[in-house]
Amino acid sequence: MGALRFLLILFAVWLGCGPAIAERRVALVIGNSAYKNVSRLTNPANDATLVGGMFKKAGFDAVDIKLDLNVAEMRRALRDFGDKTRNAEVAVIYYAGHGIELDGTNYLIPTDATLERDSDVLDETIALDRALFAVEPAKQLRLVILDACRDNPFAKTMKRTIASRAIGRGLAKIEPTSPNTMIAFAAKAGSTASDGDSKNSPFAAALVERLPTPGLDLGKAFRFVRDDVLKKTGNKQEPYVYGSLGGDDLALIPAKPVAAAPQGPQANSQDGIRRDYELALQTGNRDGWEAFLQAYPDGFYAGLARAQLKNVAAEEARAAAATKARQAEDEKARLTAERANKAEQEKAAAAAKAAENARIAAEKTKQVEEAKAAAAEQRRKDAEAAVAKKALDDKVENDKAAAELIAKQPADNTPPEGEQKVAAVAPTQSPPSLSPQETAKLIQSELRRVGCLIGTADGEWNATSQRSLTLFNKYAGTKFDAKLASFDALDAIKSKQDRVCPLVCDHGFKADGDACVKIACRTGYRVNDGNECEKVQDKKPVATRPDAKPRDDERKKGEAVPTGSQAKSAGQIFCGPAGCRPVRSGCRLEEDRIGRNTGLMSGRQLEVCN
């Protein structure tokens, strides 16, 4: 009765909250590469073909792929697509090509656009609002995906009719007003996207990888796309999603319902509970787990289901906190841009900080609950493996007993009276186990929790993960092989309730809880090599000797001019009342003896010529 009750509840959940089996899904895919007045783009046509093929494989009822459209063709395509969305539950538009932002409004650029002046944008392009208008009639999900944030060559040559008119870099952020409407940008507002080095852009490749996952919530799918593109572009390009969905999970591709295996008259009731648990696990949302607990409120699987339900609740809280933090940050930026008064800006800044702290707390709670849910799932697998192992051991023992009994029988093969043969137990399947990637991801999550890993839990047991386990060994006193992601290491890390590895901060920062904050020194002090504030020492004046070279040069210059006595000793210069001159050829200098004897001009030199 419990299994039947669960299936009826889960069926009601699918009808009321999940994607309808007969829902109609339509998509319009546009790729503009062959621009006539600027250089051709390489990837948009390839990206549109790839994404359109994805929608077709996903079972969309109508997929229109349009390449290299001029302005009239784009208008016609959007008009025709608007007719198809009137009776659709899901409507998606994907556009790859050039886009432009003018005075805060986004426009899609057809292939025949010239855009010589900024006013031409209104006549030669298609406003993004026109695409939103086309998906508006859809009843369940309205999604517009823009791979149009490339570096725009039109903006470089465009003449401004009004000097103050703003033409942005990339596209401007937009907040849709209709519920269940999302707009996904290949790059965050105000930044540009890369075409990449391969046949398709990083954004398009990530979309095709993540969106077709059956049952994957659209918000989570785009978070995976963001992580993939950041990793592919070295953190240079960050996709961004504007708008929001409701509290229920909403997948672009509905989850495939799993039919319950038929139960014979000898079926084990525990096997039925296990199958229902696996069905709820594949559904993976709040309604599925609540339906399971309503059908099976007690027992081993009920405890596991409650752990999974807490994980779902933590993810919902994390998503709500992230949305609130983003809205608070946007409000803060808006007030700053509008130059609001200081009090309003400070209030918005405080609200943004509080929302960010709440987001970080929700993220940590989500990581803890995710690890607990993974541990619960591992307990389930271990328990089922133990049951399978016991059945296998029982089979071996029964086979051994049967062999011994046969060996004791008489030659005529007649079994002794009162003895019976032991029936063989049917072989069981090999016990289930986690894959190496799943094991590594669990260990990475636990290493992050105890402060030994900085990074994401991606399931890749690389050098970073090995260094993190080495740090854990150092501070926890364990000796696990860092090259292996083992269950023993996982159990040891999970046993630690508090931080194990100390928080290491760069120079100029100090640990404050689980974060590094900058060290602020008061005026006149600075951070020394020991990461402490010390007083800045005043520089003492240093005495210096004057440069003696100019003085020596001046002295030598004066010595180069000979005096009268020097001329006498050298016999080269004759000095008289008219000045000094070289002695004439064939003449010599003699002392004026007559003058000295008479007391006149004592020591006078005379030039005597033969």
Coordinates of C-alpha atoms in Angstrom, one line a residue:
M1 CA 0.0 0.0 0.0
G2 CA 2.9 2.3 0.8
A3 CA 4.4 2.0 -2.7
L4 CA 1.0 2.5 -4.4
R5 CA 0.4 5.6 -2.2
F6 CA 3.8 7.0 -3.1
L7 CA 3.3 6.5 -6.8
L8 CA -0.1 8.2 -6.7
I9 CA 1.3 11.2 -4.8
L10 CA 4.3 11.4 -7.1
F11 CA 2.0 11.2 -10.1
A12 CA 0.0 14.1 -8.7
V13 CA 3.2 16.1 -8.2
W14 CA 4.1 15.5 -11.8
L15 CA 0.7 16.7 -13.0
G16 CA 0.6 19.7 -10.7
C17 CA 4.2 21.0 -10.4
G18 CA 6.4 19.2 -12.9
P19 CA 6.6 19.7 -16.7
A20 CA 3.4 18.5 -18.4
I21 CA 3.8 15.4 -20.5
A22 CA 2.0 17.1 -23.4
E23 CA 3.6 20.5 -23.0
R24 CA 4.5 22.3 -26.2
R25 CA 8.0 23.6 -26.6
V26 CA 9.1 25.9 -29.4
A27 CA 12.5 27.6 -30.2
L28 CA 13.8 30.3 -32.6
V29 CA 17.5 30.2 -33.3
I30 CA 19.2 33.1 -35.2
G31 CA 22.9 33.2 -36.2
N32 CA 24.2 36.3 -38.1
S33 CA 27.8 35.9 -39.4
A34 CA 27.9 37.4 -42.9
Y35 CA 27.7 41.1 -42.1
K36 CA 27.9 43.3 -45.3
N37 CA 29.5 46.5 -43.9
V38 CA 31.9 45.1 -41.3
S39 CA 34.1 42.1 -41.0
R40 CA 32.4 38.7 -41.1
L41 CA 32.0 36.8 -37.7
T42 CA 33.2 33.3 -37.8
N43 CA 31.2 31.4 -35.2
P44 CA 27.5 32.7 -35.0
A45 CA 26.3 30.6 -37.9
N46 CA 28.1 27.5 -36.4
D47 CA 26.8 28.3 -32.9
A48 CA 23.2 28.6 -34.2
T49 CA 23.4 25.3 -36.0
L50 CA 24.8 23.6 -33.0
V51 CA 22.2 25.0 -30.5
G52 CA 19.3 24.4 -32.9
G53 CA 20.4 20.8 -33.3
M54 CA 20.4 20.5 -29.5
F55 CA 16.7 21.7 -29.3
K56 CA 15.7 19.2 -32.0
K57 CA 17.4 16.3 -30.2
A58 CA 15.7 17.4 -27.0
G59 CA 12.3 16.9 -28.6
F60 CA 11.1 20.5 -29.1
D61 CA 7.9 20.6 -31.1
A62 CA 9.1 23.4 -33.4
V63 CA 12.7 24.6 -34.0
D64 CA 13.3 27.4 -36.5
I65 CA 17.0 27.9 -37.5
K66 CA 17.6 31.2 -39.3
L67 CA 21.0 32.3 -40.6
D68 CA 22.3 35.7 -41.8
L69 CA 19.1 37.6 -41.6
N70 CA 18.6 41.2 -42.8
V71 CA 16.4 43.6 -40.8
A72 CA 13.2 42.7 -42.7
E73 CA 13.8 39.0 -42.3
M74 CA 14.5 39.3 -38.6
R75 CA 11.2 41.2 -38.0
R76 CA 9.3 38.6 -40.0
A77 CA 11.0 35.7 -38.1
L78 CA 10.1 37.2 -34.7
R79 CA 6.5 37.9 -35.9
D80 CA 6.0 34.3 -37.1
F81 CA 7.6 32.9 -33.9
G82 CA 5.2 35.0 -31.8
D83 CA 2.3 33.2 -33.4
K84 CA 3.8 29.8 -32.4
T85 CA 4.2 30.8 -28.7
R86 CA 0.5 31.5 -28.2
N87 CA -0.2 27.8 -27.5
A88 CA 3.2 26.9 -26.1
E89 CA 4.3 26.3 -22.5
V90 CA 8.0 26.9 -23.2
A91 CA 9.4 29.4 -25.7
V92 CA 13.1 30.0 -26.3
I93 CA 15.0 32.5 -28.6
Y94 CA 18.7 32.1 -29.1
Y95 CA 20.6 34.9 -31.0
A96 CA 24.3 34.9 -32.0
G97 CA 25.8 37.9 -33.7
H98 CA 26.4 41.6 -33.1
G99 CA 24.5 43.6 -30.6
I100 CA 24.7 47.2 -29.4
E101 CA 23.6 49.2 -26.4
L102 CA 22.4 52.8 -26.9
D103 CA 21.3 54.9 -24.0
G104 CA 20.7 51.8 -21.8
T105 CA 18.6 49.9 -24.4
N106 CA 19.9 46.8 -26.2
Y107 CA 19.5 46.1 -29.9
L108 CA 20.2 43.1 -32.2
I109 CA 22.1 44.0 -35.4
P110 CA 21.0 42.4 -38.7
T111 CA 23.5 41.6 -41.5
D112 CA 22.6 44.6 -43.7
A113 CA 23.0 47.3 -41.0
T114 CA 25.2 50.3 -41.9
L115 CA 24.9 52.4 -38.7
E116 CA 26.7 55.5 -39.9
R117 CA 25.0 57.6 -37.2
D118 CA 23.7 56.7 -33.8
S119 CA 20.2 57.6 -34.9
D120 CA 20.4 54.8 -37.5
V121 CA 20.2 52.3 -34.6
L122 CA 16.5 52.9 -34.3
D123 CA 15.8 52.2 -38.0
E124 CA 18.3 49.5 -38.9
T125 CA 18.3 47.2 -35.8
I126 CA 15.8 45.1 -33.7
A127 CA 15.3 46.1 -30.1
L128 CA 15.7 43.3 -27.6
D129 CA 12.2 44.2 -26.3
R130 CA 10.9 42.9 -29.6
A131 CA 12.3 39.4 -28.8
L132 CA 10.8 39.5 -25.3
F133 CA 7.4 40.4 -26.8
A134 CA 7.7 37.3 -29.1
V135 CA 8.1 34.9 -26.1
E136 CA 5.6 36.7 -23.9
P137 CA 2.6 34.4 -24.7
A138 CA 4.4 31.2 -23.4
K139 CA 2.6 29.9 -20.3
Q140 CA 5.4 28.3 -18.3
L141 CA 8.9 29.5 -19.4
R142 CA 10.1 32.4 -21.5
L143 CA 13.9 32.3 -22.2
V144 CA 16.0 34.6 -24.4
I145 CA 19.7 33.6 -24.8
L146 CA 22.0 36.3 -26.2
D147 CA 25.5 35.4 -27.5
A148 CA 25.7 39.0 -28.8
C149 CA 28.2 40.6 -26.4
R150 CA 31.1 40.6 -28.9
D151 CA 33.3 43.7 -29.5
N152 CA 31.1 45.8 -31.8
P153 CA 32.9 47.4 -34.8
F154 CA 29.9 49.6 -35.6
A155 CA 30.4 51.6 -32.4
K156 CA 33.9 52.6 -33.4
T157 CA 32.9 54.3 -36.6
M158 CA 29.5 55.6 -35.7
K159 CA 28.9 59.4 -35.7
R160 CA 27.2 60.9 -32.7
T161 CA 24.4 63.3 -33.5
I162 CA 24.3 64.2 -29.8
A163 CA 27.7 64.3 -28.0
S164 CA 26.3 63.1 -24.7
R165 CA 24.6 60.0 -26.1
A166 CA 26.0 56.9 -24.5
I167 CA 27.0 53.9 -26.5
G168 CA 28.1 51.1 -24.2
R169 CA 30.6 48.3 -24.3
G170 CA 28.8 45.1 -24.6
L171 CA 25.1 45.0 -23.6
A172 CA 23.3 46.8 -20.8
K173 CA 21.7 44.8 -17.9
I174 CA 18.0 44.2 -18.1
E175 CA 15.4 43.2 -15.5
P176 CA 12.4 41.5 -17.2
T177 CA 9.0 42.3 -15.7
S178 CA 7.1 39.2 -16.6
P179 CA 7.3 36.2 -14.3
N180 CA 9.2 33.0 -15.3
T181 CA 11.2 35.1 -17.8
M182 CA 15.0 34.7 -18.0
I183 CA 17.6 36.5 -20.2
A184 CA 21.0 34.9 -20.4
F185 CA 24.0 37.0 -21.6
A186 CA 27.2 35.3 -22.9
A187 CA 29.1 38.0 -20.9
K188 CA 28.1 40.2 -17.9
A189 CA 26.6 43.5 -18.8
G190 CA 29.2 46.1 -19.9
S191 CA 31.7 43.4 -20.9
T192 CA 32.4 41.5 -24.2
A193 CA 32.4 37.9 -25.0
S194 CA 35.0 35.8 -26.9
D195 CA 34.4 33.9 -30.2
G196 CA 37.0 31.3 -29.0
D197 CA 39.6 29.5 -31.0
S198 CA 37.5 26.6 -32.1
K199 CA 34.5 26.1 -34.3
N200 CA 32.0 27.2 -31.6
S201 CA 32.2 29.9 -28.9
P202 CA 32.8 28.8 -25.3
F203 CA 29.3 30.0 -24.4
A204 CA 27.5 28.0 -27.1
A205 CA 29.6 24.9 -26.3
A206 CA 28.7 25.1 -22.6
L207 CA 25.0 25.6 -23.4
V208 CA 24.9 22.4 -25.5
E209 CA 26.7 20.5 -22.8
R210 CA 24.5 21.6 -19.8
L211 CA 20.9 22.6 -21.0
P212 CA 19.8 19.2 -22.4
T213 CA 20.3 17.4 -19.0
P214 CA 16.8 15.9 -18.3
G215 CA 15.3 17.2 -15.1
L216 CA 18.1 19.7 -14.4
D217 CA 16.7 23.0 -13.0
L218 CA 17.3 25.9 -15.4
G219 CA 18.9 28.1 -12.8
K220 CA 21.4 25.4 -11.9
A221 CA 22.1 24.6 -15.5
F222 CA 23.1 28.2 -16.2
R223 CA 25.3 28.2 -13.1
F224 CA 27.1 25.2 -14.6
V225 CA 27.4 27.1 -17.9
R226 CA 28.9 30.1 -16.1
D227 CA 31.5 27.8 -14.4
D228 CA 32.4 26.1 -17.7
V229 CA 32.9 29.4 -19.6
L230 CA 35.0 31.0 -16.8
K231 CA 37.2 27.9 -16.8
K232 CA 37.5 27.8 -20.6
T233 CA 38.4 31.6 -20.8
G234 CA 40.7 31.8 -17.8
N235 CA 38.1 33.8 -15.8
K236 CA 38.0 36.5 -18.5
Q237 CA 34.4 35.9 -19.6
E238 CA 31.5 35.5 -17.1
P239 CA 28.1 34.7 -18.4
Y240 CA 25.2 36.3 -16.5
V241 CA 21.5 35.6 -16.2
Y242 CA 18.9 38.3 -15.6
G243 CA 15.4 37.6 -14.3
S244 CA 14.2 34.8 -12.0
L245 CA 12.0 31.8 -11.8
G246 CA 9.6 30.6 -9.1
G247 CA 10.4 28.3 -6.2
D248 CA 9.8 25.1 -8.1
D249 CA 12.5 23.5 -10.2
L250 CA 12.0 24.2 -13.9
A251 CA 13.9 22.2 -16.4
L252 CA 14.3 22.9 -20.1
I253 CA 14.2 19.2 -20.7
P254 CA 11.7 17.3 -18.5
A255 CA 12.9 14.4 -16.5
K256 CA 12.2 11.0 -17.9
P257 CA 9.7 9.2 -15.7
V258 CA 11.1 5.9 -14.4
A259 CA 8.6 3.0 -14.5
A260 CA 8.5 0.9 -11.4
A261 CA 9.5 -2.7 -11.8
P262 CA 6.6 -5.2 -11.6
Q263 CA 6.4 -6.9 -8.2
G264 CA 5.7 -10.6 -8.0
P265 CA 4.0 -12.3 -5.1
Q266 CA 7.4 -13.1 -3.5
A267 CA 8.8 -9.6 -3.9
N268 CA 10.5 -8.1 -0.8
S269 CA 8.8 -5.0 0.6
Q270 CA 12.2 -3.4 1.3
D271 CA 13.0 -3.7 -2.4
G272 CA 9.9 -1.7 -3.2
I273 CA 10.9 1.1 -0.8
R274 CA 14.3 1.1 -2.3
R275 CA 12.9 1.5 -5.8
D276 CA 10.6 4.3 -4.7
Y277 CA 13.6 6.0 -3.0
E278 CA 15.6 5.8 -6.2
L279 CA 12.6 7.3 -8.1
A280 CA 12.5 10.2 -5.7
L281 CA 16.2 10.6 -6.0
Q282 CA 15.9 11.0 -9.7
T283 CA 13.1 13.5 -9.4
G284 CA 15.4 15.4 -7.0
N285 CA 13.0 18.2 -5.9
R286 CA 11.1 19.1 -2.7
D287 CA 7.8 17.6 -3.8
G288 CA 9.3 14.2 -4.7
W289 CA 11.0 13.9 -1.3
E290 CA 7.9 15.1 0.6
A291 CA 5.8 12.6 -1.3
F292 CA 8.3 9.8 -0.4
L293 CA 8.2 10.7 3.3
Q294 CA 4.5 10.9 3.3
A295 CA 4.4 7.3 2.0
Y296 CA 7.3 6.0 4.2
P297 CA 7.6 8.2 7.3
D298 CA 9.8 5.8 9.2
G299 CA 12.7 3.5 8.6
F300 CA 16.2 3.5 7.1
Y301 CA 15.2 5.1 3.8
A302 CA 13.1 7.8 5.6
G303 CA 16.2 9.1 7.3
L304 CA 18.1 9.2 4.0
A305 CA 15.2 11.1 2.4
R306 CA 15.2 13.7 5.2
A307 CA 18.9 14.4 4.5
Q308 CA 18.2 14.8 0.8
L309 CA 15.2 17.1 1.6
K310 CA 17.5 19.3 3.8
N311 CA 19.9 19.5 0.9
V312 CA 17.1 20.7 -1.4
A313 CA 16.1 23.3 1.2
A314 CA 19.6 24.5 1.5
E315 CA 19.9 24.9 -2.2
E316 CA 16.7 26.9 -2.3
A317 CA 17.9 29.2 0.5
R318 CA 21.2 29.6 -1.3
A319 CA 19.5 30.6 -4.5
A320 CA 17.2 33.0 -2.7
A321 CA 20.1 34.6 -0.8
A322 CA 22.1 35.0 -4.1
T323 CA 19.2 36.7 -5.8
K324 CA 18.7 39.0 -2.8
A325 CA 22.5 39.8 -2.8
R326 CA 22.4 40.6 -6.5
Q327 CA 19.4 42.9 -6.1
A328 CA 21.0 44.7 -3.2
E329 CA 24.3 45.2 -5.2
D330 CA 22.3 46.5 -8.2
E331 CA 20.4 48.9 -5.9
K332 CA 23.7 50.1 -4.5
A333 CA 25.1 50.6 -8.0
R334 CA 22.0 52.5 -9.1
L335 CA 22.1 54.9 -6.2
T336 CA 25.8 55.5 -6.8
A337 CA 25.2 56.2 -10.5
E338 CA 22.3 58.5 -9.7
R339 CA 24.5 60.3 -7.1
A340 CA 21.9 59.9 -4.3
N341 CA 22.6 61.4 -1.0
K342 CA 25.2 59.9 1.3
A343 CA 22.7 58.5 3.8
E344 CA 20.9 56.5 1.1
Q345 CA 24.1 55.2 -0.4
E346 CA 25.4 54.1 3.1
K347 CA 22.0 52.4 3.7
A348 CA 22.2 50.6 0.4
A349 CA 25.8 49.6 1.0
A350 CA 24.9 48.2 4.4
A351 CA 22.0 46.3 2.9
A352 CA 24.3 44.9 0.2
K353 CA 26.9 43.8 2.7
A354 CA 24.3 42.1 4.9
A355 CA 22.8 40.4 1.8
E356 CA 26.3 39.2 0.7
N357 CA 27.0 37.9 4.2
A358 CA 23.7 36.0 4.1
R359 CA 24.6 34.6 0.7
I360 CA 28.0 33.4 2.0
A361 CA 26.3 31.8 5.0
A362 CA 23.7 30.1 2.8
E363 CA 26.5 28.9 0.5
K364 CA 28.3 27.3 3.5
T365 CA 25.1 25.7 4.7
K366 CA 24.5 24.4 1.2
Q367 CA 28.0 22.8 1.1
V368 CA 27.4 21.2 4.5
E369 CA 24.0 19.8 3.6
E370 CA 25.4 18.7 0.2
A371 CA 28.1 16.7 2.0
K372 CA 25.6 15.3 4.4
A373 CA 23.3 14.2 1.5
A374 CA 26.2 12.6 -0.3
A375 CA 27.2 10.8 2.9
A376 CA 23.6 9.6 3.3
E377 CA 23.6 8.3 -0.3
Q378 CA 26.9 6.6 0.5
R379 CA 25.4 5.0 3.6
R380 CA 22.6 3.7 1.4
K381 CA 25.0 2.2 -1.1
D382 CA 27.1 0.7 1.7
A383 CA 24.0 -0.9 3.3
E384 CA 22.8 -2.3 0.0
A385 CA 26.4 -3.6 -0.7
A386 CA 26.4 -5.2 2.8
V387 CA 23.1 -7.0 2.0
A388 CA 24.5 -8.1 -1.3
K389 CA 27.7 -9.3 0.3
K390 CA 25.8 -11.3 3.0
A391 CA 23.7 -12.9 0.3
L392 CA 26.9 -13.8 -1.6
D393 CA 28.5 -15.2 1.6
D394 CA 25.3 -17.2 2.3
K395 CA 25.5 -18.7 -1.2
V396 CA 29.1 -19.7 -0.7
E397 CA 28.3 -21.4 2.6
N398 CA 25.3 -23.2 1.2
D399 CA 27.3 -24.3 -1.8
K400 CA 30.0 -25.6 0.5
A401 CA 27.4 -27.4 2.7
A402 CA 25.8 -29.0 -0.4
A403 CA 29.2 -30.2 -1.7
E404 CA 30.0 -31.8 1.7
L405 CA 26.6 -33.4 1.8
I406 CA 27.0 -34.9 -1.7
A407 CA 30.4 -36.2 -0.8
K408 CA 29.0 -38.1 2.2
Q409 CA 26.2 -39.8 0.1
P410 CA 26.5 -43.5 -0.8
A411 CA 27.7 -44.5 -4.3
D412 CA 24.1 -45.1 -5.5
N413 CA 23.5 -41.4 -4.9
T414 CA 20.7 -42.1 -2.6
P415 CA 20.6 -39.5 0.1
P416 CA 20.7 -40.7 3.7
E417 CA 17.3 -40.9 5.4
G418 CA 16.4 -37.6 7.1
E419 CA 18.9 -35.6 5.1
Q420 CA 18.0 -33.0 2.5
K421 CA 20.0 -31.2 -0.1
V422 CA 20.6 -27.5 0.5
A423 CA 19.1 -25.3 -2.2
A424 CA 21.5 -23.0 -3.9
V425 CA 20.9 -19.3 -3.6
A426 CA 20.5 -17.4 -6.8
P427 CA 23.6 -15.3 -7.6
T428 CA 23.3 -11.6 -6.8
Q429 CA 24.7 -8.6 -8.5
S430 CA 28.1 -7.2 -7.4
P431 CA 27.9 -4.6 -4.7
P432 CA 27.5 -1.0 -6.0
S433 CA 30.3 1.5 -5.4
L434 CA 31.1 5.2 -6.0
S435 CA 33.1 6.1 -9.1
P436 CA 36.6 7.6 -8.5
Q437 CA 35.3 11.1 -9.6
E438 CA 32.4 10.9 -7.1
T439 CA 34.8 9.8 -4.3
A440 CA 37.2 12.6 -5.1
K441 CA 34.4 15.2 -5.1
L442 CA 33.2 14.1 -1.7
I443 CA 36.7 14.3 -0.3
Q444 CA 37.2 17.7 -1.9
S445 CA 34.0 19.0 -0.3
E446 CA 35.1 17.8 3.1
L447 CA 38.6 19.3 2.7
R448 CA 36.9 22.6 1.9
R449 CA 34.8 22.3 5.0
V450 CA 37.8 21.9 7.3
G451 CA 39.7 24.7 5.6
C452 CA 42.3 22.6 3.8
L453 CA 41.1 23.2 0.2
I454 CA 40.6 26.6 -1.6
G455 CA 38.8 26.0 -4.8
T456 CA 35.8 24.0 -6.2
A457 CA 34.9 20.4 -5.6
D458 CA 35.1 19.3 -9.3
G459 CA 36.0 15.6 -8.8
E460 CA 39.4 16.0 -10.4
W461 CA 42.1 14.6 -8.1
N462 CA 44.8 17.0 -9.3
A463 CA 47.9 18.5 -7.7
T464 CA 45.8 21.1 -5.8
S465 CA 43.7 18.3 -4.2
Q466 CA 46.8 16.3 -3.3
R467 CA 48.4 19.4 -1.6
S468 CA 45.2 19.9 0.3
L469 CA 45.2 16.3 1.6
T470 CA 48.9 16.7 2.5
L471 CA 48.0 19.7 4.6
F472 CA 45.3 17.7 6.3
N473 CA 47.8 15.0 7.1
K474 CA 50.1 17.6 8.6
Y475 CA 47.7 19.3 10.9
A476 CA 45.5 16.2 11.7
G477 CA 48.4 13.9 12.3
T478 CA 47.3 11.4 9.7
K479 CA 49.4 9.6 7.0
F480 CA 47.0 9.0 4.1
D481 CA 48.5 8.7 0.6
A482 CA 47.9 12.1 -1.0
K483 CA 47.9 10.6 -4.5
L484 CA 44.8 8.5 -3.8
A485 CA 41.2 9.6 -3.0
S486 CA 40.3 6.9 -0.5
F487 CA 37.3 6.1 1.6
D488 CA 39.5 5.9 4.7
A489 CA 40.6 9.5 4.1
L490 CA 37.0 10.6 3.6
D491 CA 35.9 9.0 6.9
A492 CA 38.8 10.7 8.7
I493 CA 38.0 14.1 7.3
K494 CA 34.3 13.8 8.0
S495 CA 35.1 13.0 11.7
K496 CA 36.6 16.5 12.1
Q497 CA 33.9 18.9 13.2
D498 CA 36.0 22.1 13.2
R499 CA 38.6 23.7 11.0
V500 CA 41.8 21.7 10.8
C501 CA 44.1 23.6 8.5
P502 CA 44.9 27.2 9.7
L503 CA 43.8 30.1 7.5
V504 CA 46.9 31.4 5.8
C505 CA 46.7 35.1 4.6
D506 CA 49.0 37.1 2.4
H507 CA 51.3 39.8 3.7
G508 CA 49.2 42.8 4.9
F509 CA 46.2 40.7 5.7
K510 CA 45.1 38.8 8.9
A511 CA 42.7 36.0 9.6
D512 CA 39.2 37.0 10.8
G513 CA 37.1 33.9 11.2
D514 CA 37.1 32.1 7.8
A515 CA 38.2 35.2 5.8
C516 CA 41.3 37.3 5.4
V517 CA 40.9 41.0 6.1
K518 CA 43.4 43.8 5.3
I519 CA 45.4 45.1 8.3
A520 CA 44.7 48.8 8.9
C521 CA 47.4 50.8 10.7
R522 CA 46.8 54.2 12.1
T523 CA 48.5 57.3 10.6
G524 CA 52.3 57.2 11.0
Y525 CA 52.4 53.4 11.2
R526 CA 53.0 50.7 8.6
V527 CA 52.8 46.9 8.4
N528 CA 56.2 45.3 8.9
D529 CA 57.6 42.0 7.8
G530 CA 56.0 40.3 10.8
N531 CA 52.5 41.5 9.7
E532 CA 52.4 43.9 12.7
C533 CA 51.9 47.7 12.7
E534 CA 55.1 49.6 13.5
K535 CA 55.9 53.3 13.7
V536 CA 57.5 54.8 10.6
Q537 CA 60.9 56.1 11.6
D538 CA 61.8 59.7 10.6
K539 CA 64.8 59.9 8.3
K540 CA 67.9 61.5 9.9
P541 CA 70.0 64.0 7.9
V542 CA 73.3 62.5 6.6
A543 CA 76.4 64.8 6.5
T544 CA 78.1 64.8 3.2
R545 CA 81.5 66.3 2.2
P546 CA 81.4 68.9 -0.6
D547 CA 82.8 67.8 -3.9
A548 CA 86.5 68.8 -4.1
K549 CA 86.8 68.3 -7.8
P550 CA 85.6 71.8 -8.9
R551 CA 87.9 73.4 -6.4
D552 CA 90.9 71.4 -7.6
D553 CA 90.1 72.2 -11.2
E554 CA 90.0 75.9 -10.4
R555 CA 93.4 75.7 -8.6
K556 CA 95.0 73.9 -11.5
K557 CA 93.7 76.5 -13.9
G558 CA 95.2 79.3 -11.9
E559 CA 98.6 77.6 -11.7
A560 CA 98.7 77.3 -15.5
V561 CA 99.3 81.1 -15.8
P562 CA 103.0 81.7 -14.8
T563 CA 104.1 84.7 -12.6
G564 CA 107.1 86.9 -13.2
S565 CA 109.4 84.8 -11.1
Q566 CA 108.3 81.7 -13.0
A567 CA 109.0 83.4 -16.3
K568 CA 112.6 84.2 -15.0
S569 CA 113.2 80.6 -14.1
A570 CA 111.8 79.3 -17.3
G571 CA 113.4 82.0 -19.5
Q572 CA 110.3 82.1 -21.7
I573 CA 108.2 85.1 -20.6
F574 CA 109.1 88.8 -20.3
C575 CA 106.9 91.0 -18.1
G576 CA 107.1 94.8 -18.3
P577 CA 104.8 97.8 -17.9
A578 CA 102.8 96.7 -21.0
G579 CA 102.2 93.2 -19.6
C580 CA 103.9 89.8 -20.2
R581 CA 104.9 88.3 -23.5
P582 CA 107.2 85.5 -24.7
V583 CA 110.9 86.3 -25.0
R584 CA 111.8 87.1 -28.6
S585 CA 114.0 84.7 -30.6
G586 CA 117.7 85.3 -30.0
C587 CA 117.1 87.3 -26.8
R588 CA 117.5 86.5 -23.1
L589 CA 116.5 87.9 -19.8
E590 CA 118.9 89.5 -17.4
E591 CA 118.6 91.3 -14.1
D592 CA 118.7 95.1 -14.1
R593 CA 121.8 95.6 -12.0
I594 CA 121.9 99.3 -12.5
G595 CA 118.4 99.7 -11.3
R596 CA 119.1 97.6 -8.3
N597 CA 122.2 99.6 -7.4
T598 CA 120.3 102.8 -7.6
G599 CA 117.4 101.4 -5.7
L600 CA 115.1 101.8 -8.7
M601 CA 112.8 98.9 -9.7
S602 CA 114.8 96.3 -7.7
G603 CA 114.7 92.9 -9.3
R604 CA 113.5 94.2 -12.7
Q605 CA 114.1 91.9 -15.7
L606 CA 115.6 93.2 -18.9
E607 CA 115.4 91.6 -22.3
V608 CA 118.8 91.6 -23.8
C609 CA 119.3 90.8 -27.5
N610 CA 122.7 90.2 -29.1

